[in-house]
Structures are given as structure tokens and as C-alpha cells.
Amino acid sequence: MLPTSLSAKGRSGTQTRPNSVLPQYLRRIIKWQQMDIEYTFWQMLHLCTSPKVVYQHTKYHKQTKNQWARDDPAFVVICSLLLSVSTMAYCAAYDHSAGHAVFVVISVLLFHFLVTGAILASCCWFFTNNYLREEAPNSHVVEQRVEWLYAFDVQCNSFFPIFVLLHVLHYFLSPLLVAHGFVPVLLSNLIFMAAASYYHYLNYLGYDVLPFLERTTFFLYPIGVVIVLSPILILSGFNPSRYVMNMYFSQSL
């Protein structure tokens, strides 16, 4: 049972625990045998079909291990491997240079997934801790804060359906999506709109499950912006698939 007051020992424990979790998390990345692969694939499946179930299990994790964040890096490792494979598939289909293909794989994995993910997680971590936390009713209640590693978990969870839509499904539809005409523009914008909307919805679920946060519906507001912008982009003839593909494989389109 969690303590309800901050003793000297309690204060030191809450300060040192976050510092010890991250190094342990990073050490487990190179220990494949300690990763729960089956549970990771279960999470990935349910993030696409019933994401509320995943965050219900997050509550159980908090009750058993006294932290919201995953202590198993399997999700990040497997997501990185899947992203590398899908990017290599794009390179095999659209790239003509082995050197450029290596550059594309590294840039997508490091920049699009890890670096951008860490930046977005840091922004959400800062925003939730400073603006969305409920005020403690009195000074004797333990102050709860969003763990940075949990914010990164939420970011990775939200990214995975984007990967399914914009890396896997998009790959098989790419010959149609990068073509000229109204139908490719319409389909491309619909896929990107669905991916962006679902990303923000999962962000909302990830922070809404935390009982010490309020006004988490803030994370749903960008969906309205996406819905408003999509018809404008469609009518203007903007094709996000061609735009993104031209960034990496302009000579093949």
C-alpha cells in the first residue's frame, strides 16, 4: 500500500527511484532473453484493435511494480526492428543506391522514431507535470508526477498504429497513392488523417488513465484541427504520400 505522507525516507525514495529506472531499462536492451516478447506483440495488436485494454493493464502494472512506465524495453526494440524492415522494403522498391538506402534506414529509425519520439515525449512530460496535474488537497498527500519514461511509453504506443498505417498499409498502396489524380490525393489524405487522429486519441488514453491528471481532453483537440485541414488539403490537390516519398526517393517517382 502506498504511503500517504512524506517522511524523510519517503522523500529520498521518490527522488532516487526515477534515476535508477532508466539505466536499468537501458541495460535490459541488450539482454534479449529478459524481454517479454509475447506480451509486447499482445500490446501491439491491442493498440490497433482495443487500446483501452492496454492502458487497463498499465493500471495493474502500477499496482504491482509501483511505476507507470514499462520496465521492459521489448516494445522499443521490436518497434525499431519492424521499422527498419519496412524502411528497407521501401528502399528495395524505390531506391537505386545502397549507400542512400542505408542513410534512409538510419535517418528514419533514429530521427523519425527515437529522437522525434523523445522530443515529443519530453514536451508531453513537461506539459502534463506543469499544467495538467491536480492540486494536492493538503501537504501530507504524496505528490505524483508523470514519469518521463511513461511519457516515452505513451509516445511509442501512439506511434505503432501510425507505423501500421503509414509504413505497412501505405507500402502496399504506394503505387496508387503516389500516382497523379484526385483518387490518389483523396486516399492519401484519408490515410494520413486517420493515422494522425488515432495517434492523438492514443495520446489522450495514455494520459487519461493517470488519476492525478485533469483536463486530459486537451490531447483530443488536435484531432479537430486534422479534420478541418484534411478537406482543405484534398481540395488544394496536396498529396502527402508524394510529398513524403519525394523527400527520400525523388528520383524514383
PDB file of C-alpha atoms in Angstrom:
ATOM      1  CA  MET A   1       0.000   0.000   0.000  1.00  0.00           C
ATOM      2  CA  LEU A   2       1.388   3.419  -0.975  1.00  0.00           C
ATOM      3  CA  PRO A   3       2.364   5.812   1.842  1.00  0.00           C
ATOM      4  CA  THR A   4       0.114   8.791   2.424  1.00  0.00           C
ATOM      5  CA  SER A   5       2.665  11.122   3.946  1.00  0.00           C
ATOM      6  CA  LEU A   6       6.143  12.241   3.004  1.00  0.00           C
ATOM      7  CA  SER A   7       8.660  11.137   5.579  1.00  0.00           C
ATOM      8  CA  ALA A   8      12.363  11.795   5.078  1.00  0.00           C
ATOM      9  CA  LYS A   9      12.851   8.274   3.850  1.00  0.00           C
ATOM     10  CA  GLY A  10       9.858   8.577   1.541  1.00  0.00           C
ATOM     11  CA  ARG A  11      11.164  11.781   0.022  1.00  0.00           C
ATOM     12  CA  SER A  12      14.543  10.253  -0.720  1.00  0.00           C
ATOM     13  CA  GLY A  13      12.898   7.202  -2.273  1.00  0.00           C
ATOM     14  CA  THR A  14      10.748   9.257  -4.637  1.00  0.00           C
ATOM     15  CA  GLN A  15      13.769  11.253  -5.727  1.00  0.00           C
ATOM     16  CA  THR A  16      16.149   8.381  -6.384  1.00  0.00           C
ATOM     17  CA  ARG A  17      13.797   5.861  -7.976  1.00  0.00           C
ATOM     18  CA  PRO A  18      13.367   7.658 -11.343  1.00  0.00           C
ATOM     19  CA  ASN A  19      17.143   7.974 -11.631  1.00  0.00           C
ATOM     20  CA  SER A  20      17.657   4.238 -11.153  1.00  0.00           C
ATOM     21  CA  VAL A  21      14.907   3.043 -13.503  1.00  0.00           C
ATOM     22  CA  LEU A  22      16.306   4.461 -16.751  1.00  0.00           C
ATOM     23  CA  PRO A  23      19.808   2.912 -16.502  1.00  0.00           C
ATOM     24  CA  GLN A  24      18.225  -0.448 -15.661  1.00  0.00           C
ATOM     25  CA  TYR A  25      15.872  -0.041 -18.628  1.00  0.00           C
ATOM     26  CA  LEU A  26      18.789   0.702 -20.974  1.00  0.00           C
ATOM     27  CA  ARG A  27      20.823  -2.250 -19.689  1.00  0.00           C
ATOM     28  CA  ARG A  28      17.962  -4.643 -20.491  1.00  0.00           C
ATOM     29  CA  ILE A  29      18.007  -3.593 -24.171  1.00  0.00           C
ATOM     30  CA  ILE A  30      20.996  -5.870 -24.813  1.00  0.00           C
ATOM     31  CA  LYS A  31      19.504  -8.753 -22.802  1.00  0.00           C
ATOM     32  CA  TRP A  32      17.037 -10.260 -25.261  1.00  0.00           C
ATOM     33  CA  GLN A  33      16.288 -13.266 -23.045  1.00  0.00           C
ATOM     34  CA  GLN A  34      14.852 -10.965 -20.343  1.00  0.00           C
ATOM     35  CA  MET A  35      12.319  -9.338 -22.675  1.00  0.00           C
ATOM     36  CA  ASP A  36       8.680 -10.393 -22.720  1.00  0.00           C
ATOM     37  CA  ILE A  37       8.236 -10.713 -26.489  1.00  0.00           C
ATOM     38  CA  GLU A  38       4.826 -12.386 -26.356  1.00  0.00           C
ATOM     39  CA  TYR A  39       3.331  -9.658 -24.174  1.00  0.00           C
ATOM     40  CA  THR A  40       4.830  -6.982 -26.428  1.00  0.00           C
ATOM     41  CA  PHE A  41       3.120  -8.404 -29.522  1.00  0.00           C
ATOM     42  CA  TRP A  42      -0.103  -8.650 -27.496  1.00  0.00           C
ATOM     43  CA  GLN A  43       0.180  -4.940 -26.715  1.00  0.00           C
ATOM     44  CA  MET A  44       0.878  -4.068 -30.346  1.00  0.00           C
ATOM     45  CA  LEU A  45      -2.173  -5.991 -31.509  1.00  0.00           C
ATOM     46  CA  HIS A  46      -4.493  -4.424 -28.963  1.00  0.00           C
ATOM     47  CA  LEU A  47      -3.171  -0.913 -29.569  1.00  0.00           C
ATOM     48  CA  CYS A  48      -4.669  -1.277 -33.041  1.00  0.00           C
ATOM     49  CA  THR A  49      -7.898  -3.007 -32.014  1.00  0.00           C
ATOM     50  CA  SER A  50      -8.782  -2.157 -28.380  1.00  0.00           C
ATOM     51  CA  PRO A  51      -6.239   0.292 -26.900  1.00  0.00           C
ATOM     52  CA  LYS A  52      -8.216   0.828 -23.694  1.00  0.00           C
ATOM     53  CA  VAL A  53      -7.354  -2.757 -22.715  1.00  0.00           C
ATOM     54  CA  VAL A  54      -3.643  -1.928 -22.957  1.00  0.00           C
ATOM     55  CA  TYR A  55      -3.979   1.011 -20.587  1.00  0.00           C
ATOM     56  CA  GLN A  56      -6.114  -1.050 -18.226  1.00  0.00           C
ATOM     57  CA  HIS A  57      -3.078  -3.314 -17.901  1.00  0.00           C
ATOM     58  CA  THR A  58      -0.997  -0.207 -17.210  1.00  0.00           C
ATOM     59  CA  LYS A  59      -3.023   0.235 -14.015  1.00  0.00           C
ATOM     60  CA  TYR A  60      -2.179  -3.332 -12.995  1.00  0.00           C
ATOM     61  CA  HIS A  61       1.497  -2.623 -13.669  1.00  0.00           C
ATOM     62  CA  LYS A  62       1.350   0.385 -11.350  1.00  0.00           C
ATOM     63  CA  GLN A  63      -0.231  -1.729  -8.608  1.00  0.00           C
ATOM     64  CA  THR A  64       2.369  -4.500  -8.859  1.00  0.00           C
ATOM     65  CA  LYS A  65       5.583  -2.578  -9.598  1.00  0.00           C
ATOM     66  CA  ASN A  66       4.770   0.884  -8.257  1.00  0.00           C
ATOM     67  CA  GLN A  67       5.606   2.656 -11.516  1.00  0.00           C
ATOM     68  CA  TRP A  68       3.525   3.581 -14.529  1.00  0.00           C
ATOM     69  CA  ALA A  69       6.282   3.103 -17.094  1.00  0.00           C
ATOM     70  CA  ARG A  70       7.255  -0.233 -18.608  1.00  0.00           C
ATOM     71  CA  ASP A  71      10.456  -1.693 -17.208  1.00  0.00           C
ATOM     72  CA  ASP A  72      10.838  -3.906 -20.296  1.00  0.00           C
ATOM     73  CA  PRO A  73      12.384  -2.279 -23.434  1.00  0.00           C
ATOM     74  CA  ALA A  74      10.988  -5.022 -25.704  1.00  0.00           C
ATOM     75  CA  PHE A  75       8.375  -2.695 -27.219  1.00  0.00           C
ATOM     76  CA  VAL A  76      11.006  -0.169 -28.328  1.00  0.00           C
ATOM     77  CA  VAL A  77      13.361  -2.878 -29.607  1.00  0.00           C
ATOM     78  CA  ILE A  78      10.709  -4.729 -31.631  1.00  0.00           C
ATOM     79  CA  CYS A  79       9.228  -1.498 -32.970  1.00  0.00           C
ATOM     80  CA  SER A  80      12.716  -0.429 -34.091  1.00  0.00           C
ATOM     81  CA  LEU A  81      13.268  -3.761 -35.865  1.00  0.00           C
ATOM     82  CA  LEU A  82       9.892  -3.609 -37.614  1.00  0.00           C
ATOM     83  CA  LEU A  83      10.519  -0.020 -38.655  1.00  0.00           C
ATOM     84  CA  SER A  84      13.938  -0.952 -40.051  1.00  0.00           C
ATOM     85  CA  VAL A  85      12.475  -3.843 -42.057  1.00  0.00           C
ATOM     86  CA  SER A  86       9.669  -1.714 -43.504  1.00  0.00           C
ATOM     87  CA  THR A  87      12.099   1.076 -44.432  1.00  0.00           C
ATOM     88  CA  MET A  88      14.371  -1.441 -46.165  1.00  0.00           C
ATOM     89  CA  ALA A  89      11.330  -2.654 -48.103  1.00  0.00           C
ATOM     90  CA  TYR A  90      10.702   0.898 -49.313  1.00  0.00           C
ATOM     91  CA  CYS A  91      14.360   1.248 -50.253  1.00  0.00           C
ATOM     92  CA  ALA A  92      14.272  -2.031 -52.190  1.00  0.00           C
ATOM     93  CA  ALA A  93      11.259  -0.808 -54.154  1.00  0.00           C
ATOM     94  CA  TYR A  94      12.157   2.843 -54.721  1.00  0.00           C
ATOM     95  CA  ASP A  95      15.882   3.367 -54.103  1.00  0.00           C
ATOM     96  CA  HIS A  96      18.718   2.672 -56.523  1.00  0.00           C
ATOM     97  CA  SER A  97      21.691   3.317 -54.238  1.00  0.00           C
ATOM     98  CA  ALA A  98      22.814   1.068 -51.407  1.00  0.00           C
ATOM     99  CA  GLY A  99      24.520   3.969 -49.665  1.00  0.00           C
ATOM    100  CA  HIS A 100      21.435   6.140 -49.829  1.00  0.00           C
ATOM    101  CA  ALA A 101      19.309   3.219 -48.615  1.00  0.00           C
ATOM    102  CA  VAL A 102      21.486   2.897 -45.505  1.00  0.00           C
ATOM    103  CA  PHE A 103      21.126   6.633 -44.914  1.00  0.00           C
ATOM    104  CA  VAL A 104      17.327   6.413 -45.216  1.00  0.00           C
ATOM    105  CA  VAL A 105      17.064   3.491 -42.773  1.00  0.00           C
ATOM    106  CA  ILE A 106      19.257   5.194 -40.176  1.00  0.00           C
ATOM    107  CA  SER A 107      17.510   8.563 -40.510  1.00  0.00           C
ATOM    108  CA  VAL A 108      14.015   7.039 -40.223  1.00  0.00           C
ATOM    109  CA  LEU A 109      14.961   4.905 -37.231  1.00  0.00           C
ATOM    110  CA  LEU A 110      16.988   7.480 -35.314  1.00  0.00           C
ATOM    111  CA  PHE A 111      15.282  10.724 -36.268  1.00  0.00           C
ATOM    112  CA  HIS A 112      11.660   9.820 -37.018  1.00  0.00           C
ATOM    113  CA  PHE A 113      11.254   7.285 -34.233  1.00  0.00           C
ATOM    114  CA  LEU A 114      13.784   7.699 -31.430  1.00  0.00           C
ATOM    115  CA  VAL A 115      14.834  11.382 -31.489  1.00  0.00           C
ATOM    116  CA  THR A 116      11.464  12.815 -32.513  1.00  0.00           C
ATOM    117  CA  GLY A 117       9.751  10.436 -30.099  1.00  0.00           C
ATOM    118  CA  ALA A 118      11.989  11.546 -27.232  1.00  0.00           C
ATOM    119  CA  ILE A 119      11.319  15.219 -28.041  1.00  0.00           C
ATOM    120  CA  LEU A 120       7.536  14.746 -28.198  1.00  0.00           C
ATOM    121  CA  ALA A 121       7.593  12.670 -25.002  1.00  0.00           C
ATOM    122  CA  SER A 122       9.601  15.395 -23.246  1.00  0.00           C
ATOM    123  CA  CYS A 123       7.099  18.049 -24.345  1.00  0.00           C
ATOM    124  CA  CYS A 124       4.150  15.992 -23.068  1.00  0.00           C
ATOM    125  CA  TRP A 125       6.032  15.139 -19.863  1.00  0.00           C
ATOM    126  CA  PHE A 126       6.727  18.839 -19.205  1.00  0.00           C
ATOM    127  CA  PHE A 127       3.207  19.963 -20.128  1.00  0.00           C
ATOM    128  CA  THR A 128       1.359  17.358 -18.049  1.00  0.00           C
ATOM    129  CA  ASN A 129       3.514  17.855 -14.967  1.00  0.00           C
ATOM    130  CA  ASN A 130       3.261  21.630 -15.072  1.00  0.00           C
ATOM    131  CA  TYR A 131      -0.285  22.261 -16.303  1.00  0.00           C
ATOM    132  CA  LEU A 132      -2.479  19.156 -16.000  1.00  0.00           C
ATOM    133  CA  ARG A 133      -1.701  17.791 -12.544  1.00  0.00           C
ATOM    134  CA  GLU A 134      -4.424  18.075  -9.920  1.00  0.00           C
ATOM    135  CA  GLU A 135      -3.630  20.264  -6.952  1.00  0.00           C
ATOM    136  CA  ALA A 136      -2.858  18.219  -3.831  1.00  0.00           C
ATOM    137  CA  PRO A 137      -5.645  18.717  -1.243  1.00  0.00           C
ATOM    138  CA  ASN A 138      -3.072  19.087   1.545  1.00  0.00           C
ATOM    139  CA  SER A 139       0.652  18.973   2.137  1.00  0.00           C
ATOM    140  CA  HIS A 140       0.547  15.451   3.627  1.00  0.00           C
ATOM    141  CA  VAL A 141      -0.506  13.756   0.368  1.00  0.00           C
ATOM    142  CA  VAL A 142       2.222  12.206  -1.756  1.00  0.00           C
ATOM    143  CA  GLU A 143       2.879  14.324  -4.831  1.00  0.00           C
ATOM    144  CA  GLN A 144       2.529  12.264  -8.004  1.00  0.00           C
ATOM    145  CA  ARG A 145       4.229  13.208 -11.251  1.00  0.00           C
ATOM    146  CA  VAL A 146       4.300  11.788 -14.759  1.00  0.00           C
ATOM    147  CA  GLU A 147       7.447   9.718 -15.244  1.00  0.00           C
ATOM    148  CA  TRP A 148       9.471  10.668 -18.332  1.00  0.00           C
ATOM    149  CA  LEU A 149       9.781   7.000 -19.248  1.00  0.00           C
ATOM    150  CA  TYR A 150       5.994   6.670 -19.104  1.00  0.00           C
ATOM    151  CA  ALA A 151       5.633   9.660 -21.435  1.00  0.00           C
ATOM    152  CA  PHE A 152       8.004   7.879 -23.823  1.00  0.00           C
ATOM    153  CA  ASP A 153       5.908   4.699 -23.472  1.00  0.00           C
ATOM    154  CA  VAL A 154       2.793   6.646 -24.461  1.00  0.00           C
ATOM    155  CA  GLN A 155       4.643   8.098 -27.441  1.00  0.00           C
ATOM    156  CA  CYS A 156       5.773   4.641 -28.596  1.00  0.00           C
ATOM    157  CA  ASN A 157       2.271   3.229 -28.117  1.00  0.00           C
ATOM    158  CA  SER A 158       0.796   6.055 -30.172  1.00  0.00           C
ATOM    159  CA  PHE A 159       3.432   5.623 -32.861  1.00  0.00           C
ATOM    160  CA  PHE A 160       2.778   1.943 -33.524  1.00  0.00           C
ATOM    161  CA  PRO A 161      -0.622   2.332 -35.280  1.00  0.00           C
ATOM    162  CA  ILE A 162       0.996   5.103 -37.346  1.00  0.00           C
ATOM    163  CA  PHE A 163       3.627   2.559 -38.323  1.00  0.00           C
ATOM    164  CA  VAL A 164       0.919   0.091 -39.376  1.00  0.00           C
ATOM    165  CA  LEU A 165      -0.928   2.687 -41.460  1.00  0.00           C
ATOM    166  CA  LEU A 166       1.892   4.782 -42.901  1.00  0.00           C
ATOM    167  CA  HIS A 167       4.612   2.155 -43.258  1.00  0.00           C
ATOM    168  CA  VAL A 168       2.872  -1.177 -43.825  1.00  0.00           C
ATOM    169  CA  LEU A 169      -0.501  -0.369 -45.413  1.00  0.00           C
ATOM    170  CA  HIS A 170       0.974   2.625 -47.211  1.00  0.00           C
ATOM    171  CA  TYR A 171       3.720   0.441 -48.691  1.00  0.00           C
ATOM    172  CA  PHE A 172       1.280  -1.892 -50.412  1.00  0.00           C
ATOM    173  CA  LEU A 173      -0.878   1.003 -51.637  1.00  0.00           C
ATOM    174  CA  SER A 174       2.038   3.264 -52.593  1.00  0.00           C
ATOM    175  CA  PRO A 175       1.861   2.603 -56.378  1.00  0.00           C
ATOM    176  CA  LEU A 176      -1.668   4.033 -56.290  1.00  0.00           C
ATOM    177  CA  LEU A 177      -1.066   6.706 -53.651  1.00  0.00           C
ATOM    178  CA  VAL A 178       1.875   8.371 -55.441  1.00  0.00           C
ATOM    179  CA  ALA A 179       0.087   8.469 -58.800  1.00  0.00           C
ATOM    180  CA  HIS A 180      -1.420  11.647 -60.198  1.00  0.00           C
ATOM    181  CA  GLY A 181      -5.125  12.375 -59.981  1.00  0.00           C
ATOM    182  CA  PHE A 182      -7.892  13.064 -57.498  1.00  0.00           C
ATOM    183  CA  VAL A 183      -8.323   9.493 -56.198  1.00  0.00           C
ATOM    184  CA  PRO A 184      -4.676   9.178 -55.010  1.00  0.00           C
ATOM    185  CA  VAL A 185      -4.939  12.602 -53.357  1.00  0.00           C
ATOM    186  CA  LEU A 186      -8.175  11.608 -51.601  1.00  0.00           C
ATOM    187  CA  LEU A 187      -6.934   8.200 -50.395  1.00  0.00           C
ATOM    188  CA  SER A 188      -3.566   9.569 -49.279  1.00  0.00           C
ATOM    189  CA  ASN A 189      -5.142  12.347 -47.215  1.00  0.00           C
ATOM    190  CA  LEU A 190      -7.649   9.941 -45.650  1.00  0.00           C
ATOM    191  CA  ILE A 191      -4.884   7.544 -44.563  1.00  0.00           C
ATOM    192  CA  PHE A 192      -2.779  10.355 -43.113  1.00  0.00           C
ATOM    193  CA  MET A 193      -5.840  11.854 -41.409  1.00  0.00           C
ATOM    194  CA  ALA A 194      -6.730   8.501 -39.824  1.00  0.00           C
ATOM    195  CA  ALA A 195      -3.130   7.978 -38.657  1.00  0.00           C
ATOM    196  CA  ALA A 196      -2.831  11.461 -37.128  1.00  0.00           C
ATOM    197  CA  SER A 197      -6.243  11.271 -35.443  1.00  0.00           C
ATOM    198  CA  TYR A 198      -5.593   7.837 -33.961  1.00  0.00           C
ATOM    199  CA  TYR A 199      -2.179   8.991 -32.736  1.00  0.00           C
ATOM    200  CA  HIS A 200      -3.736  11.840 -30.739  1.00  0.00           C
ATOM    201  CA  TYR A 201      -6.514   9.581 -29.461  1.00  0.00           C
ATOM    202  CA  LEU A 202      -3.951   7.130 -28.063  1.00  0.00           C
ATOM    203  CA  ASN A 203      -2.064  10.026 -26.505  1.00  0.00           C
ATOM    204  CA  TYR A 204      -5.286  11.005 -24.767  1.00  0.00           C
ATOM    205  CA  LEU A 205      -5.873   7.456 -23.480  1.00  0.00           C
ATOM    206  CA  GLY A 206      -2.309   7.231 -22.190  1.00  0.00           C
ATOM    207  CA  TYR A 207      -2.585  10.326 -20.013  1.00  0.00           C
ATOM    208  CA  ASP A 208      -6.269   9.979 -19.144  1.00  0.00           C
ATOM    209  CA  VAL A 209      -5.506   6.735 -17.282  1.00  0.00           C
ATOM    210  CA  LEU A 210      -3.358   8.656 -14.769  1.00  0.00           C
ATOM    211  CA  PRO A 211      -5.651   9.517 -11.830  1.00  0.00           C
ATOM    212  CA  PHE A 212      -3.690  12.612 -10.801  1.00  0.00           C
ATOM    213  CA  LEU A 213      -4.115  14.404 -14.144  1.00  0.00           C
ATOM    214  CA  GLU A 214      -7.070  16.559 -15.122  1.00  0.00           C
ATOM    215  CA  ARG A 215      -8.229  18.208 -18.383  1.00  0.00           C
ATOM    216  CA  THR A 216      -6.603  15.416 -20.416  1.00  0.00           C
ATOM    217  CA  THR A 217      -9.157  16.057 -23.191  1.00  0.00           C
ATOM    218  CA  PHE A 218      -6.592  18.644 -24.296  1.00  0.00           C
ATOM    219  CA  PHE A 219      -4.896  15.803 -26.190  1.00  0.00           C
ATOM    220  CA  LEU A 220      -8.032  15.359 -28.325  1.00  0.00           C
ATOM    221  CA  TYR A 221      -8.055  18.944 -29.623  1.00  0.00           C
ATOM    222  CA  PRO A 222      -5.541  18.333 -32.458  1.00  0.00           C
ATOM    223  CA  ILE A 223      -7.988  15.819 -33.970  1.00  0.00           C
ATOM    224  CA  GLY A 224     -10.332  18.732 -34.701  1.00  0.00           C
ATOM    225  CA  VAL A 225      -7.522  20.560 -36.463  1.00  0.00           C
ATOM    226  CA  VAL A 226      -6.754  17.460 -38.547  1.00  0.00           C
ATOM    227  CA  ILE A 227     -10.413  17.073 -39.547  1.00  0.00           C
ATOM    228  CA  VAL A 228     -10.626  20.745 -40.589  1.00  0.00           C
ATOM    229  CA  LEU A 229      -7.361  20.723 -42.541  1.00  0.00           C
ATOM    230  CA  SER A 230      -7.947  17.485 -44.440  1.00  0.00           C
ATOM    231  CA  PRO A 231     -10.716  18.776 -46.794  1.00  0.00           C
ATOM    232  CA  ILE A 232      -8.637  21.884 -47.475  1.00  0.00           C
ATOM    233  CA  LEU A 233      -5.616  19.769 -48.444  1.00  0.00           C
ATOM    234  CA  ILE A 234      -7.766  17.484 -50.600  1.00  0.00           C
ATOM    235  CA  LEU A 235      -9.361  20.381 -52.472  1.00  0.00           C
ATOM    236  CA  SER A 236      -5.963  22.014 -52.966  1.00  0.00           C
ATOM    237  CA  GLY A 237      -4.642  18.822 -54.555  1.00  0.00           C
ATOM    238  CA  PHE A 238      -1.927  18.224 -51.961  1.00  0.00           C
ATOM    239  CA  ASN A 239      -0.785  14.598 -51.871  1.00  0.00           C
ATOM    240  CA  PRO A 240       1.048  13.821 -48.576  1.00  0.00           C
ATOM    241  CA  SER A 241       2.217  10.451 -49.907  1.00  0.00           C
ATOM    242  CA  ARG A 242       4.005  12.016 -52.881  1.00  0.00           C
ATOM    243  CA  TYR A 243       5.414  14.722 -50.627  1.00  0.00           C
ATOM    244  CA  VAL A 244       6.901  12.255 -48.128  1.00  0.00           C
ATOM    245  CA  MET A 245       8.147   9.853 -50.790  1.00  0.00           C
ATOM    246  CA  ASN A 246       9.801  12.722 -52.684  1.00  0.00           C
ATOM    247  CA  MET A 247      11.757  13.572 -49.552  1.00  0.00           C
ATOM    248  CA  TYR A 248      13.563  10.230 -49.770  1.00  0.00           C
ATOM    249  CA  PHE A 249      13.101   8.795 -53.259  1.00  0.00           C
ATOM    250  CA  SER A 250      12.609  11.803 -55.535  1.00  0.00           C
ATOM    251  CA  GLN A 251      14.459  10.185 -58.452  1.00  0.00           C
ATOM    252  CA  SER A 252      12.158   7.151 -58.464  1.00  0.00           C
ATOM    253  CA  LEU A 253       8.810   8.997 -58.653  1.00  0.00           C
TER     254      LEU A 253
END
